[in-house]
Tab-separated table of C-alpha atoms in Angstrom:
chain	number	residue	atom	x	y	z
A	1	UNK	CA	0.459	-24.539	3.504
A	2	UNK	CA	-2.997	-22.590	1.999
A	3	UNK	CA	-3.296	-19.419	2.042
A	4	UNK	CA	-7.131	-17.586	1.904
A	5	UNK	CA	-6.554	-13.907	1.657
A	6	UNK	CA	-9.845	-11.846	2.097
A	7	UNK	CA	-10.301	-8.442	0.900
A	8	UNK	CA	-12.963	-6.071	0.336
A	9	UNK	CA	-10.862	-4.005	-2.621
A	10	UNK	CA	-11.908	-4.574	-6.410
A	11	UNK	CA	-8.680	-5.235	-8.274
A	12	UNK	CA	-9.995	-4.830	-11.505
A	13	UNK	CA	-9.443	-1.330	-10.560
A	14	UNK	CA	-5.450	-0.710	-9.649
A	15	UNK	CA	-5.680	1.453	-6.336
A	16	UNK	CA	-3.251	1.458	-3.493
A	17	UNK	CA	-4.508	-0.993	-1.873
A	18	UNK	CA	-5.180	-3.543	-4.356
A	19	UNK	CA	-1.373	-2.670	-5.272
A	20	UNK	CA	-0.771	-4.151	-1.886
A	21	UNK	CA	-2.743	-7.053	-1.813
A	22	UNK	CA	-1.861	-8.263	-4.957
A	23	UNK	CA	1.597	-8.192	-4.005
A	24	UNK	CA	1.274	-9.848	-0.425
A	25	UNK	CA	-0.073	-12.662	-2.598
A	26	UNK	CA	2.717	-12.709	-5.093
A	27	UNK	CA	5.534	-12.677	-2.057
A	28	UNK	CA	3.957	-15.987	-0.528
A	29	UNK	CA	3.332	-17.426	-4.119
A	30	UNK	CA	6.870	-16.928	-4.835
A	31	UNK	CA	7.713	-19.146	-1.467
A	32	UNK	CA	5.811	-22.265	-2.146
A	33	UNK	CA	2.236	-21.363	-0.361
A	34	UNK	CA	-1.116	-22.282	-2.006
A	35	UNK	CA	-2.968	-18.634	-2.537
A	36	UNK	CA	-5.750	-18.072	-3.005
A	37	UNK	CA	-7.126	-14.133	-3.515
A	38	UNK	CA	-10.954	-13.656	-2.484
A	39	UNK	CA	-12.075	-10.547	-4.180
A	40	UNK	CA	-15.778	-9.138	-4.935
A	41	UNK	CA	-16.675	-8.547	-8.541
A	42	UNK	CA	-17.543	-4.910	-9.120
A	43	UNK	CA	-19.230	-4.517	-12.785
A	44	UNK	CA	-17.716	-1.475	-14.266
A	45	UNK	CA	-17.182	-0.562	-18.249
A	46	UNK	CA	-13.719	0.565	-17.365
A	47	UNK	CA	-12.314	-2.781	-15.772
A	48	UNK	CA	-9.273	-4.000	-16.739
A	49	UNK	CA	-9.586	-7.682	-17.901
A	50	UNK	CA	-9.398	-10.474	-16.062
A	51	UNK	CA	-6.861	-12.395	-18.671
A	52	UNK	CA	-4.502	-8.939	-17.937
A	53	UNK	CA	-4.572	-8.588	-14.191
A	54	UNK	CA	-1.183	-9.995	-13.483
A	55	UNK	CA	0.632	-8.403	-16.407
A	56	UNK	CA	-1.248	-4.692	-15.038
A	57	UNK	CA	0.214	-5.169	-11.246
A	58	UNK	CA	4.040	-6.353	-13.064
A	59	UNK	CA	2.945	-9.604	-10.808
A	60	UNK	CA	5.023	-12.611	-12.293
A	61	UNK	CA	4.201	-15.432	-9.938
A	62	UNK	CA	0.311	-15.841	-10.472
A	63	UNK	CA	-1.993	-17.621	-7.933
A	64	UNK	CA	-5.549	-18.377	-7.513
A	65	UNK	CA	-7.725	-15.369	-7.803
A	66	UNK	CA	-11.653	-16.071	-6.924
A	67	UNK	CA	-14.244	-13.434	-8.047
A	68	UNK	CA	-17.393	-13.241	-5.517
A	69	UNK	CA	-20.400	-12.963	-7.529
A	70	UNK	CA	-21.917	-9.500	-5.919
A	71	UNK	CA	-24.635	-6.936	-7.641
A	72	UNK	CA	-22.150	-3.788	-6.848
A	73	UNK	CA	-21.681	-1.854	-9.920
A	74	UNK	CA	-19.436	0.800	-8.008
A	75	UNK	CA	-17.297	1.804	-5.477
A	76	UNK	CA	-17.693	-0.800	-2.148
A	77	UNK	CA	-17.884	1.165	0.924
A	78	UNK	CA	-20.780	1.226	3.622
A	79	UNK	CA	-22.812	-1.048	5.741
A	80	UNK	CA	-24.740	-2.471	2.836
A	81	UNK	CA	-21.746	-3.397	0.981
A	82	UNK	CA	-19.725	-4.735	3.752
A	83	UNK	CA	-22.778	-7.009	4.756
A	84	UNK	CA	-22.852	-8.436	1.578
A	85	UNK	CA	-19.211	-9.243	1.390
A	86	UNK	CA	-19.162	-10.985	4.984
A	87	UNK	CA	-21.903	-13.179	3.547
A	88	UNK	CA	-20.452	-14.339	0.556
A	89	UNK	CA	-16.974	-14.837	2.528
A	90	UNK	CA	-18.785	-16.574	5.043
A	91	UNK	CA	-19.852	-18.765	2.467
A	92	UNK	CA	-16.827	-19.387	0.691
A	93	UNK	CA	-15.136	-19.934	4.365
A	94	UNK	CA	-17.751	-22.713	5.235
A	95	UNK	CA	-16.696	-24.508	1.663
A	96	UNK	CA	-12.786	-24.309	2.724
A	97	UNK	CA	-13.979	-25.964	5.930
A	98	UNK	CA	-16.016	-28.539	4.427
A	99	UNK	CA	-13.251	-29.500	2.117
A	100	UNK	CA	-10.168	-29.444	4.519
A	101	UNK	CA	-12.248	-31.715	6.856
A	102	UNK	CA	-10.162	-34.678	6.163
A	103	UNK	CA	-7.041	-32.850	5.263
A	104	UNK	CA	-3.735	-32.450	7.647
A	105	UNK	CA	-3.137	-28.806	5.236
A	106	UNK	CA	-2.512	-26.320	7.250
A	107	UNK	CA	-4.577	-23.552	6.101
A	108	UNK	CA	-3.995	-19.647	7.152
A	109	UNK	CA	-6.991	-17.213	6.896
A	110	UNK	CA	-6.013	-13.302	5.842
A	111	UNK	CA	-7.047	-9.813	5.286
A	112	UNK	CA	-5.878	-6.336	5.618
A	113	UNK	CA	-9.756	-5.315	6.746
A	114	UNK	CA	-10.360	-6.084	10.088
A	115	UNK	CA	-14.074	-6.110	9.765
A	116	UNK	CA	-13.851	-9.391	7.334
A	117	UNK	CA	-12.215	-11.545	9.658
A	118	UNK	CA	-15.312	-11.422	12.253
A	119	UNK	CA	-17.256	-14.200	10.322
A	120	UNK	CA	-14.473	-16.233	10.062
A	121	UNK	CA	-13.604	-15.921	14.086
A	122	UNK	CA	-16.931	-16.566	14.875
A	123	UNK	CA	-17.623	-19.574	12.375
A	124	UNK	CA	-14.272	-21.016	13.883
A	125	UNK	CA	-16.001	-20.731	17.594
A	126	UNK	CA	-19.187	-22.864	16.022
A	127	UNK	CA	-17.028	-25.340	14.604
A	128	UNK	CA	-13.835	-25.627	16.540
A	129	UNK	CA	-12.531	-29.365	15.496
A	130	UNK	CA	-13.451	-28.497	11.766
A	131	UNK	CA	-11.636	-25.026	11.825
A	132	UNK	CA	-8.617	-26.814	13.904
A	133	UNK	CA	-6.273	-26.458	11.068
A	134	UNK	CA	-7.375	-22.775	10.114
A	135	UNK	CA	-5.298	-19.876	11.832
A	136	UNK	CA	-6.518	-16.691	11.439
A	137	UNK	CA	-4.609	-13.383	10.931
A	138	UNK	CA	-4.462	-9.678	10.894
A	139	UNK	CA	-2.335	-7.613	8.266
A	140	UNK	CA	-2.717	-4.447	9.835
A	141	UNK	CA	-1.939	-1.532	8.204
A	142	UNK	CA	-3.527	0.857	10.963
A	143	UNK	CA	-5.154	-0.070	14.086
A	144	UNK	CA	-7.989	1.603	16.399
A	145	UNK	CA	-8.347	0.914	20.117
A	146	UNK	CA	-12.420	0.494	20.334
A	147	UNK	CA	-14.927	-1.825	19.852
A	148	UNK	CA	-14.970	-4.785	17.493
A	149	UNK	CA	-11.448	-3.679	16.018
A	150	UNK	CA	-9.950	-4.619	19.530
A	151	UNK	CA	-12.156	-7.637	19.307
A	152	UNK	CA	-10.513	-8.786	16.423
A	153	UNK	CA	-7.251	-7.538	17.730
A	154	UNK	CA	-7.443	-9.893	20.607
A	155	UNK	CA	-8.895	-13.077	19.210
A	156	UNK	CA	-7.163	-13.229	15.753
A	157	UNK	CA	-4.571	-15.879	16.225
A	158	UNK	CA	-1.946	-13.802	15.170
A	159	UNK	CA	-1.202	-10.019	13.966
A	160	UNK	CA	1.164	-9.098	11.442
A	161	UNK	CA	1.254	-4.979	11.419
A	162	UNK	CA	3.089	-3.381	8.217
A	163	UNK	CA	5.092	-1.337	10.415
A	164	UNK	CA	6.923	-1.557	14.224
A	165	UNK	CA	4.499	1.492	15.849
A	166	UNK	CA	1.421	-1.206	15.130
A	167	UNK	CA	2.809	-3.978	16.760
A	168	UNK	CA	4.072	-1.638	20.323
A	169	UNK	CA	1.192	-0.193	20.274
A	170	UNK	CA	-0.780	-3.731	20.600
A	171	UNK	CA	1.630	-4.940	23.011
A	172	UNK	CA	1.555	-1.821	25.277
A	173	UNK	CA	-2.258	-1.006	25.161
A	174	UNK	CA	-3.657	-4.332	24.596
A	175	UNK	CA	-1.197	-6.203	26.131
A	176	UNK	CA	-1.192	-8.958	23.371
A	177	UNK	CA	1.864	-11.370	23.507
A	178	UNK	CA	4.660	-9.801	20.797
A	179	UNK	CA	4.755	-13.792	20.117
A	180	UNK	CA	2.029	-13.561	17.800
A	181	UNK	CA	2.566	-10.282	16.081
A	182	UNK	CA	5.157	-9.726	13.181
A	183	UNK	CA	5.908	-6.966	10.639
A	184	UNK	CA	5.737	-7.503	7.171
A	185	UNK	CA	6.780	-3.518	6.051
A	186	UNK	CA	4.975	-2.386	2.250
A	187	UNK	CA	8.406	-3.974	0.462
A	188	UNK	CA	8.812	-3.817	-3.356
A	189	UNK	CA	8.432	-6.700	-5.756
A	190	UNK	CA	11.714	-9.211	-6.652
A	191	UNK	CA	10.600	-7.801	-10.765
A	192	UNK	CA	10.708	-4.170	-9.640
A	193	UNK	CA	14.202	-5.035	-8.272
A	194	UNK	CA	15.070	-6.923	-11.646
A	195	UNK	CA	13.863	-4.435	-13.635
A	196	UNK	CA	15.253	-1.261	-12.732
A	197	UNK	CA	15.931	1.581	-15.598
A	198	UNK	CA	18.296	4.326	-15.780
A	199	UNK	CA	17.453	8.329	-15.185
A	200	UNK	CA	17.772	9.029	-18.709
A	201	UNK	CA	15.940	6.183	-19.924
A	202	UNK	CA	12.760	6.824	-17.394
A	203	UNK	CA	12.677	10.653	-18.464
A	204	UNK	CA	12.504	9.279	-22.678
A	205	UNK	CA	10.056	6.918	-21.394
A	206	UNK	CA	7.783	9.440	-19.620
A	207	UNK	CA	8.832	12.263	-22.417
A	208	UNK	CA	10.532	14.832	-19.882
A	209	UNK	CA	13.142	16.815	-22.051
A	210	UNK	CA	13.325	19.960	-19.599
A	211	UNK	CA	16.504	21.585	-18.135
A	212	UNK	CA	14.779	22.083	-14.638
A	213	UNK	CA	15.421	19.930	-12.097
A	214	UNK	CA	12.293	17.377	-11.298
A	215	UNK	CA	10.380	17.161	-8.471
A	216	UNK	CA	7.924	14.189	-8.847
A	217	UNK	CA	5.037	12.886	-6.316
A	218	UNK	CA	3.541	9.877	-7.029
A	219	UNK	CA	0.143	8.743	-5.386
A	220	UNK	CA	-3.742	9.305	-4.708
A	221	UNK	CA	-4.533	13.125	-5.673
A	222	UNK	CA	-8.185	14.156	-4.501
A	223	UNK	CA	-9.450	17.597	-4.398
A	224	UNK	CA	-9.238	18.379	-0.483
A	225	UNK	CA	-6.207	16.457	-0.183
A	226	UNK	CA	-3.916	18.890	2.139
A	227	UNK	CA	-0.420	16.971	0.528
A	228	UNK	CA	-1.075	17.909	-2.754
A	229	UNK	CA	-1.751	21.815	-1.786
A	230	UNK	CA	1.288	21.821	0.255
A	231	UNK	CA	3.216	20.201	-2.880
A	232	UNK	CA	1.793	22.749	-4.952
A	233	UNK	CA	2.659	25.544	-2.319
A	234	UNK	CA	6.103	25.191	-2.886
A	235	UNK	CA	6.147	24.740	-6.418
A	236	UNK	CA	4.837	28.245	-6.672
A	237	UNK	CA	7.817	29.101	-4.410
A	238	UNK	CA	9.977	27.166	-6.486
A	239	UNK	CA	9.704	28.308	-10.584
A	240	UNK	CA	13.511	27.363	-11.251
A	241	UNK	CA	12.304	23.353	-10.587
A	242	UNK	CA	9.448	21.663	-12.520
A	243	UNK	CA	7.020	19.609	-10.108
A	244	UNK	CA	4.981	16.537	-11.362
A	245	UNK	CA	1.864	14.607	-9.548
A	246	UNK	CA	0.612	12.027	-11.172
A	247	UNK	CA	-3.005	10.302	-10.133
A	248	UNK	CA	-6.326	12.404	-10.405
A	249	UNK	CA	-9.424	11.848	-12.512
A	250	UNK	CA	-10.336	13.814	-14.940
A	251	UNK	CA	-12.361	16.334	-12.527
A	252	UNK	CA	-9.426	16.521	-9.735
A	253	UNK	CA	-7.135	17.423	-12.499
A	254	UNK	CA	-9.067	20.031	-13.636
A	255	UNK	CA	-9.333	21.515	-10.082
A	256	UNK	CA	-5.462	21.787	-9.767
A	257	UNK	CA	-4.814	22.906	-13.108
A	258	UNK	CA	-7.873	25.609	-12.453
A	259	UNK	CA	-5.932	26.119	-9.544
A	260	UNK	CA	-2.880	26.723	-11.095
A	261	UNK	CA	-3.582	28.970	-13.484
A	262	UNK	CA	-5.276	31.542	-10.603
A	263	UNK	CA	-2.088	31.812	-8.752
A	264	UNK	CA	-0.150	31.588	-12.474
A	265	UNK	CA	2.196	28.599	-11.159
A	266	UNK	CA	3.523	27.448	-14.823
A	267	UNK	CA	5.814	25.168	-13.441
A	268	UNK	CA	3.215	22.008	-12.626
A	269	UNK	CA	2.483	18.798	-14.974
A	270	UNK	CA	-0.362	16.972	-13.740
A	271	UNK	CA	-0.563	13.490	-15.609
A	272	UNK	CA	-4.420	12.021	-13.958
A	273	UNK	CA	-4.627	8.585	-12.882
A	274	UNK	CA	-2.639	5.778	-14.606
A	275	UNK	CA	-4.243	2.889	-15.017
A	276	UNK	CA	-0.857	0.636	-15.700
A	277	UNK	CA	1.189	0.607	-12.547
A	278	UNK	CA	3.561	-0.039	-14.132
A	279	UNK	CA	4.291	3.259	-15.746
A	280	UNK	CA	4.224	4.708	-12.052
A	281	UNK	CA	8.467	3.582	-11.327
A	282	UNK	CA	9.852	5.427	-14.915
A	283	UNK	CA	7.920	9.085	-13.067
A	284	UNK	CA	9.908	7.837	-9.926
A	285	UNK	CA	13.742	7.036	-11.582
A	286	UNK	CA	12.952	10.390	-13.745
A	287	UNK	CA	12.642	12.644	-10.806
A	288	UNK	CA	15.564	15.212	-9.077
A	289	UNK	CA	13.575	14.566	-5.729
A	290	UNK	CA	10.585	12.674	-4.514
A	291	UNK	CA	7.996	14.077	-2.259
A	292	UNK	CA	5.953	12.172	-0.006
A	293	UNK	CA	3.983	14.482	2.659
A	294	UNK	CA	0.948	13.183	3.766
A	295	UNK	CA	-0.420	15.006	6.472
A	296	UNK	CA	-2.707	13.739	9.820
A	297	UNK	CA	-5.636	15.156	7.925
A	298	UNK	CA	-5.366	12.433	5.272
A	299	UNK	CA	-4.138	9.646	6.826
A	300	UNK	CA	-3.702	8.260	10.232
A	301	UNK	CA	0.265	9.789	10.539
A	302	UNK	CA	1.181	7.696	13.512
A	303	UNK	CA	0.200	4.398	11.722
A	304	UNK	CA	0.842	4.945	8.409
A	305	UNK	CA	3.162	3.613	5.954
A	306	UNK	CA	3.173	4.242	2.460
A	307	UNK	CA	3.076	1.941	-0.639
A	308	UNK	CA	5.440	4.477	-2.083
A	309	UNK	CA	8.130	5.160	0.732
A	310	UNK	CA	10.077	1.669	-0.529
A	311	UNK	CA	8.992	2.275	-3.961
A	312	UNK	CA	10.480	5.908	-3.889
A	313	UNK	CA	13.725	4.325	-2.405
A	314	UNK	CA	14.051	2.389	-5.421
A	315	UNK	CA	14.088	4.619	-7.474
A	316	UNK	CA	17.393	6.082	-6.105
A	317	UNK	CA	16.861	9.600	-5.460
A	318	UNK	CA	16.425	11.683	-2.519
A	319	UNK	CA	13.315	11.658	-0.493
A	320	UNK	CA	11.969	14.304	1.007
A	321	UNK	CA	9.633	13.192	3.785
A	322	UNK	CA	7.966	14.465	7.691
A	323	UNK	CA	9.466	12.486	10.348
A	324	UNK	CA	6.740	9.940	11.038
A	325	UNK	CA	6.490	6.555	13.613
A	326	UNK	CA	5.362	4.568	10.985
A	327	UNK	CA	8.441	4.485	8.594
A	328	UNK	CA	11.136	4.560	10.839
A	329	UNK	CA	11.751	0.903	10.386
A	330	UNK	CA	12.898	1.682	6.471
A	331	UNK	CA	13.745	5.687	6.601
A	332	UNK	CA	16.617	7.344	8.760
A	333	UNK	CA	18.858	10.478	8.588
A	334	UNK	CA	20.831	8.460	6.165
A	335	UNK	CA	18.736	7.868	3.310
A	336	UNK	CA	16.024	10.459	3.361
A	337	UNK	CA	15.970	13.902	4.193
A	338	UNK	CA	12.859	14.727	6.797
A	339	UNK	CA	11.376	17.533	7.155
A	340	UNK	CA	8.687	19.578	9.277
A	341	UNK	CA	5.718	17.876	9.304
A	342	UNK	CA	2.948	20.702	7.794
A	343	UNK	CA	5.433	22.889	7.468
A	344	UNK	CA	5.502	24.993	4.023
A	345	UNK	CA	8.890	26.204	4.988
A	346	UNK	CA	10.469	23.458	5.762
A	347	UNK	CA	8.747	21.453	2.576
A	348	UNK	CA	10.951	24.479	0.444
A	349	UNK	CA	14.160	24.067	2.405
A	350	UNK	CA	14.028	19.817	1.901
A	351	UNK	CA	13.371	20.389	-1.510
A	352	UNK	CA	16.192	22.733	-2.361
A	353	UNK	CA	18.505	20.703	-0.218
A	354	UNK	CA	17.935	17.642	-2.204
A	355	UNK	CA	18.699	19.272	-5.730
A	356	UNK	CA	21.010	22.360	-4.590
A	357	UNK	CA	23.767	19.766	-2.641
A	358	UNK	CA	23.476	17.517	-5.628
A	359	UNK	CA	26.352	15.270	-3.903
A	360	UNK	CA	24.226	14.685	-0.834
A	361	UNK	CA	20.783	14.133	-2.700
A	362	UNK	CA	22.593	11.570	-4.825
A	363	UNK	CA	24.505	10.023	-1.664
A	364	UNK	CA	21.042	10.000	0.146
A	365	UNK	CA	19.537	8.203	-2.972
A	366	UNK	CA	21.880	5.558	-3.350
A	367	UNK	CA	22.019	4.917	0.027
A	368	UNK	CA	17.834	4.451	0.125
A	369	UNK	CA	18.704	1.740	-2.871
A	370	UNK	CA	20.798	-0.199	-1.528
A	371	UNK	CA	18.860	-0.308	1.818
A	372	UNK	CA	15.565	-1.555	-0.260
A	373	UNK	CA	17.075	-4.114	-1.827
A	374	UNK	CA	16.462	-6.628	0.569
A	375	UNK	CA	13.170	-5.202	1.372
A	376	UNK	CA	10.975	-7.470	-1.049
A	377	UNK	CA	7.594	-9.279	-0.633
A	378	UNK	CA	9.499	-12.676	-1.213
A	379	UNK	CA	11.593	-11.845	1.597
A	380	UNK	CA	9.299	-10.215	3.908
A	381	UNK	CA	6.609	-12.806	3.196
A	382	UNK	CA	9.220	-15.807	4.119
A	383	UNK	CA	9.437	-14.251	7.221
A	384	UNK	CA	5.466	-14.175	7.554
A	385	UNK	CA	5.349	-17.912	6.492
A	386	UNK	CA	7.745	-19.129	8.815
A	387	UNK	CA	5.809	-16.937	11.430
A	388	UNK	CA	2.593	-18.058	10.622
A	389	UNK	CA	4.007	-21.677	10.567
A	390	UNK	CA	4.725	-21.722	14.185
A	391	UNK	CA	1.813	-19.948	15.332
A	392	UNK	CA	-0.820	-22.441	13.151
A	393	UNK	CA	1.840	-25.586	14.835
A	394	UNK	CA	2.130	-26.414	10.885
């Protein structure tokens, strides 16, 4: 089994997403498939090198990773960019189809972006006994109900949605057979798991030698970003415990530290973007609490499932989290404390519940690790492979 995964994200700059993708790829790597990552080449100074890509996402089972030769020297969003990327895909796609024309390889055709897999459906409909062996699928990670995202919805061969709410929400407005839809979740790695560290050991690490308890987010951090203001909202409400965000450039940081020092909140570290990802887990095992409070003004709530929610549960401490569709499947009563979604108040009141009943934060904690622990991309993407098996008749 081959798999071509297709995205639109530059990985020579860590993000989220590229987080994600890189990880997908590991997870069916680590069970046997043939991947192979399609990414475009974005020419920037601060790039991480190709020779280190693995090492920067802690990936230890490498696969293929092809670099499409584009002119973009920035960020890739917009028409222009998007039409580019479809070309070169297409091309690439047409080569895999050429060269599988005499092979019995079952061969399965990926990408979070639903917009990339309309070449491929359509080449397949030009060239249906060449593209036989090619199934095409879906890893949704939020879905919309119009135009040629329902398109792609209904004629991708199969959907696999990163959380339950996706899936339903196919099935009961699109009415697309639950036969050929799956959930993959946003697991952690099998080296994450491996290499876990201790509290005290993650605060040396990071250099944290104060008494107050820790309240740590990890993530994006933009300027109009309403999680971050409601994070920071409480911290001015709560000087006794010292908060942490880490992500930012240079420019957002100085807005919240600007912002800070208005309102004379002293209690804030603010660490900007790190470019290792693997740093991210020792600000994680150091913290008291974790916050992760996205609001529907940044993300699409209903659909929506962190990188960070299983990463977060890893780390063993309390979560402190709104009460959202999309991550019922991993969070409950029992290892995560929700709270009011938008809700200053009720932001304060999880937080101080999480470090004030120390008992129950650390209960709550150790029950999110041992729930994660068999929430990895090798055993999440076994599942996938033996889905996409029987869908593709491999």
């Amino acid at each position: 089994m081959k798999l071509l995964y297709y995205t639109q994200y530059d990985i020579l700059r860590p993000r989220t997403n590229q987080i994600g993708d890189m990880r997908i790829c590991e997870g069916f790597a680590e069970n046997g498939v043939d991947v192979e990552l399609i990414v475009p080449y974005v020419y920037r100074k601060d790039n991480v090198k190709k020779e280190e890509v693995f090492d920067m996402y802690g990936v230890k089972t490498k696969f293929k990773i092809t670099y499409l030769n584009t002119n973009f020297k920035d960020i890739v969003a917009g028409a222009k960019h998007f039409a580019i990327i479809n070309m070169l895909n297409s091309r690439h796609f047409m080569k895999a189809l050429a060269a599988g024309r005499n092979s019995d390889e079952c061969v399965m055709v990926m990408s979070r972006n639903s917009s990339l897999l309309i070449p491929h459906l359509l080449i397949r409909k030009l060239y249906p006994k060449r593209a036989r062996k090619f199934t095409i699928i879906h890893w949704a990670h939020e879905i919309k109900m119009i135009g040629r995202f329902t398109w792609v919805y209904r004629n991708a061969d199969a959907i696999i949605g990163t959380n339950s709410t996706i899936t339903e929400h196919l099935e009961k407005y699109l009415d697309l057979d639950p036969a050929r839809m799956e959930v993959s979740l946003n697991p952690i790695t099998e080296h994450q798991l491996k290499t876990r560290v201790s509290k005290a050991v993650a605060r040396k690490h990071i250099g944290y030698t104060g008494k107050k308890p820790l309240v740590v987010y990890t993530g994006k951090l933009f300027k109009t970003q309403r999680e971050a203001h409601f994070i920071l909202d409480a911290a001015a409400r709560l000087p006794q415990y010292q908060f942490l965000l880490t992500g930012g450039k240079p420019d957002v940081v100085a807005y919240y530290e600007k912002w800070c020092r208005e309102r004379k909140v002293e209690n804030v570290t603010l660490t900007g973007y790190i470019v290792d990802y693997t740093e991210v887990i020792y600000y994680q095992t150091a913290a008291d609490a974790l916050i992760s409070y996205y609001t529907k003004d940044d993300h699409f709530v209903e659909y929506n499932f962190p990188n960070k929610v299983c990463e977060y549960m890893l780390a063993g401490n309390p979560i402190i989290t709104p009460e959202y569709p999309a991550t019922r499947d991993v969070l409950n009563e029992q290892n995560a404390i929700f709270v009011n979604p938008e809700d200053l108040e009720s932001l304060i009141s999880g937080i101080q519940k999480a470090i004030e009943n120390k008992e129950e934060g650390e209960r709550i904690g150790k029950k999110g690790l041992e729930d994660v622990k068999e929430i990895t991309f090798k055993k999440r993407a076994l599942v996938m492979k033996n889905f996409m098996q029987r869908i593709g008749n491999c």
